[in-house]
Amino acid sequence: MFRLRLVPDNTNIQFMRGRHAGLIVSAFLSIASVVLFFYPGLNYGIDFRGGIVIEARTPQAADFASLRHTLNQLNMGQVALQEFGSPQDVLIRLERQPGDDAAQQVAADKVRATLAQEIPGTTVRRVEAVGASVSGELFFNGMLALGLALLAMLVYIWFRFEWQFGLGAIVTLLLDVTKVVGFYAITGMQFNLTAIAAILTIMGYSTNDKVVVYDRMRENLRIYKKMPLRELIDRSINETLNRTLGTSMSTLLSILPLAFFGGEALQDFGIVLIFGIFLATSSSIFIAAPILLFLGENRLRRNAPAESAAPAANPTP
Amino acid sequence: MLYFPRWKIFLIVAICVLGTILTLPNFLSRETLSALPNWYAHNRVNLGLDLRGGSHLLLEVDMGAVIRDRVEGLVDSARTQLRNDNVGYTAINPGDRGITVQLRDPAQADTAVRALRQLANTIGGGPLGGGQPDLEVTASGGSVTARLSEIALRERATQAIEQSIEIVRRRIDETGVNEPTIARQGADRILVQLPGVEDPDRVKRLLGTTAKMTFRLVDMNADPSAGRAPPGTDILPSAEGGRAQSAYVIRKKVEVDGANLTNATAGSNPQTGEWVVNFEFDSIGARRFADVTRANVGRPFAIVLDNKVISAPVIREPITGGRGQISGNFTAADANDLAVLLRAGALPAPLKVIEERTVGPDLGADSIRAGLMAVGIGFVLVCAYMIAAYGLFGAFACFALLVNTVLTLAALSLLQATLTLPGIAGILLSLGLAVDANILINERVREETKKGRGVFGSVEAGFSRAYSTIVDANLTTAIKMAILFVLGTGAIKGFAVTITFGILISLFTATVLVRLMMVSWLRKTRPAALPV
C-alpha cells in the first residue's frame, strides 16, 4: 500500500555534525536581522505609526496618475497609492498628519470628500485612521505581548523539563523572532498588529516543535542510560523527523490558502507564517538541539563509565 | 485502555451530535431560522465588524477642557465671593489646575483664604458628612492660590467619562443603529462599535458636538466687528449663514441653560415651510424663559450652541408657555440632528475621535467569501495529506478534524464570541495544528509496530506515549494565545480565541474521538497488521 513518507524509515542523519555550521548561520542571520531592524528599519503600518488607510473601489479602472495628482494637491504629505485585487480597487495610505489625534479624522474626511467629488460613484470600502497616542499604546502593548510570551515559555519549559531545555528553547525562540523581524525588514511588509499576531503564532508553533523533540530526548535519556548525549540527540531527532516534517507539512498546507486567497491583510500574514514554519522546523533541528548539546554535555549525561552510576544531575520534576 | 464502556461511547457521540446541532443555526437561511425557537436561532457566531461591515470608533474625552471649565467657573465665583467679603484684589489669574488671586492688601490674606475655601465642593463622604474639599487653598505673600486637589481631578475625570458614556449612548440610540457597543476604555476613553454603519460621518458629527446650548442676550451697544469684546461679553460667530450677521456680541451671563430642556423635536414651520426645532422647558426653565422674555421684548435673544450663534431672533412678546422654536436655515437632517443632540443633553467636555476603523458591508461580504474558500481549501489539503501519509488512520484524523471545526464553531456560537477575519485565519491555522496530535500518535503507533508489538499493543502504546507530548505541545500554544487575548485588541483577540478553542477541542477530537474510531475498527475487523 502506498504511504507518503517525507523521510524514509530508519533515516539516520548525523545532524549534530553540522551543529557549528547551523549555529553560525543562524547567528549571522539573526545579527543581520537586527541590523536591518535599525537600518533601513521596518515599514510600520498605521497601527504603530498612526496615519490613514482608505480602500476605495472606483466605477471604472482607476486612473492612478490623475488620482495621485488630485490627492497630492490636498497637501497632506506623502500619499501612497496601490492597486490590489482588481484594477478598480485602490488602496490609499497617508502618513500621520501633523497635529493631534483629531487631525487624522479631518484628513480622512477630506480624502473621502475629494474622492466623491473627483470620481463620482466611488465607494469607500474601508477607512482606518489611527492617531499618535493610540498608535504608541498599540506598539507598547504589542511589544509587551512578545516579552510576556517569551517569559511564559521560559517558565513553562523550565517547569516541565530541566533548565537546559528551557534555556535552549528561549535562545532558539529569540533567534527565530529576530529572523522574522528581519523578514519584515527585507520584504518591506507592513509591520502592524497582525505582524505581532504572526510573530506570536510562529513562537507558539516553534515552541510546540521544540517540545516534541525535547520530549523524545528526555524519554531517550531514560531508556539509553549510557549513550553519549550527541548520539542520543541525533537519534531523537531522527526518530521524530517524520513527525516534525509531517506537522510542518500539514500546517503549511493549511496556511497556503491564506497566502493565496486571504485578501490584503491576511495575505501578508500567510506569507510570514509560511516563512515561520520553515524557520521553526529548521531551528528545532539545527539550533535548539545543538544548544542543548553544549549546555547538557557532562550535565544531563555522565559520559565517563566511572560516573555512570551517579544519579542524574537534574532529575525530572 | 482500549476498552470503552458503553456510557463513554454514548457521551462522546452525544458531544459530537450536540455540537453539530449547536452549530447548525450558522448555516441555515433566515427563513428557516425564523421558524425555529428563538433561543436556538440566536445561537450563532457573531460576525466581527470586519466581516459584516461597520465602524469602530475610539473616542477620547478632553479632560483638559473639563478642568478648564471648572477653573473658569472658579474665576467667576471667586470674583463674587471676594467682593461679598470685601477683599480687594488686583487680578484673578486662571492657571492649569486652579486660580491665583493677587491681593491689594496682603493683610487680608486670611480673609481671602477663608473666602476661597467656601467655594470648594465636597467630594466623597456619606450622608453623615465626611469627605473632603476639592480645593487646596494656600496663601503666600500678597497672593492666594486655590488649586484642585489630585483626588478632585480624578473624581472630575470619572464623572466626566461616566456622563459622556451616558450621553453617547442616548445619542446613538436615537440614530437607530442596531446593537451598538459602547464601553469605557481606560481612564478617559470610550469605545463605540457600530455594526452595519457604512457611513459613520453622521455619527461622528453627532458625537463630535458637545451640544452645550445656552440662551443669552445680545449686547446691542457693541459692534462685533470691533474685534474686542466689552467686559462681560463674548464675540461669537454665527452659524446661520445667508443674510444674517457673521458674528454677534453676546452677554456672558447665561439666562437659560440647555440642561433645562425636556424635549426637542424637528418640525417644519407651516407658514414658511422652513425646518425648525421645537423645544420644551421644564418648570424652572419655563419660568426663567418667561421672565427673560417679558423683560426684554424688542431685543434679540441668542440661542448659542457650542459657542456658535444658531439664531438670534428678536423677542416679539413674552413667551410663557415653556415652549419655543429654533429656526436657522436648517435642512431636514440638520434639524433632526439638532433635536437629537438637545434631547440627549450636553457632553461635559468635547470628544475626539482618536481611532477609526470602518469597513463597508460589501468588503465584509468579500472577506467572508475569501475566508470560507481558504478554510475549505485548507481543509481539503490537510485531509489529502493525512490520508496519503496514514491511510485509514489518516481518514480517522480527517473526520476528527471535521468534528473539531464543528465543535469550535459550536463553542463560538454558545459563548456568542465574535468571529473576525483574523479569527478565520485562526481556524485555518488550528486545522494544521490539530492534526499534529494525530501525526504524533500515528508515528508512535508505527514505531511500536516496528518494534514488534502486536496490533492492539501498538495502538495502546501509541496513544499513551504520545499523550503527554501532545499536552505539552498544545499548552505552550494556548499560553501564547491567552497572552494575545489579554493584550490584543479587537480583531487580534478573535484570532487568539479561535486558535485556543481549536487547540483545546483538538485534545478531545484528536485523541478521544480518534481512539474510539480506531478501537471500534480494530474490534470489528481484527486486522493482522496496522494500516499505518
Coordinates of N, CA and C in Angstrom, one line a residue, chain B residues 21 23 50 70 87 157-158 187 225 229-230 233 330 348 364 383 418 429 452 471 489 520 530:
Chain B
I21 N -25.6 20.1 16.4 CA -26.9 20.8 16.5 C -26.7 22.3 16.8
T23 N -24.2 24.1 16.1 CA -23.5 24.9 15.0 C -24.5 25.2 13.9
D50 N -15.3 43.6 10.9 CA -14.6 43.5 9.6 C -15.2 42.5 8.7
R70 N -14.0 74.1 35.0 CA -14.1 74.2 36.4 C -13.3 75.5 36.9
V87 N -12.9 91.8 50.1 CA -11.5 91.6 49.9 C -11.1 92.3 48.6
A157 N -12.7 63.6 36.5 CA -12.4 62.7 35.3 C -13.4 61.6 35.2
T158 N -13.6 60.9 36.4 CA -14.5 59.8 36.4 C -16.0 60.3 36.1
A187 N -8.8 55.3 31.3 CA -9.2 56.4 32.1 C -10.1 57.4 31.4
S225 N -17.7 93.8 14.9 CA -16.5 93.9 14.1 C -15.4 94.6 14.8
A229 N -14.1 92.3 22.6 CA -15.4 92.2 23.3 C -15.4 93.0 24.6
P230 N -16.5 93.9 24.8 CA -16.5 94.6 26.1 C -16.6 93.6 27.2
T233 N -18.8 90.2 28.0 CA -19.4 89.7 26.7 C -18.4 88.8 25.9
F330 N -32.2 75.5 8.5 CA -31.8 74.1 8.6 C -32.3 73.3 7.4
P348 N -20.1 66.7 28.9 CA -19.4 67.5 29.8 C -18.1 68.1 29.2
G364 N -16.9 43.4 3.7 CA -17.1 42.4 4.7 C -17.6 41.1 4.0
C383 N -6.5 17.2 4.7 CA -7.1 15.8 4.7 C -6.4 15.0 3.7
T418 N -17.1 36.6 19.0 CA -17.1 37.4 17.7 C -16.1 36.8 16.8
L429 N -5.4 28.0 10.8 CA -4.1 27.5 11.4 C -4.4 26.4 12.4
G452 N 7.9 -4.6 16.9 CA 7.3 -5.9 17.0 C 6.2 -6.1 17.9
V471 N -0.1 17.2 25.1 CA -0.5 18.2 26.1 C 0.6 19.3 26.2
T489 N -6.1 43.7 20.7 CA -7.4 44.5 20.6 C -8.2 43.8 19.5
S520 N -13.0 0.8 17.6 CA -14.2 0.2 17.0 C -13.8 -0.6 15.8
L530 N -1.4 -3.3 11.1 CA -2.0 -2.0 11.1 C -1.7 -1.3 9.8

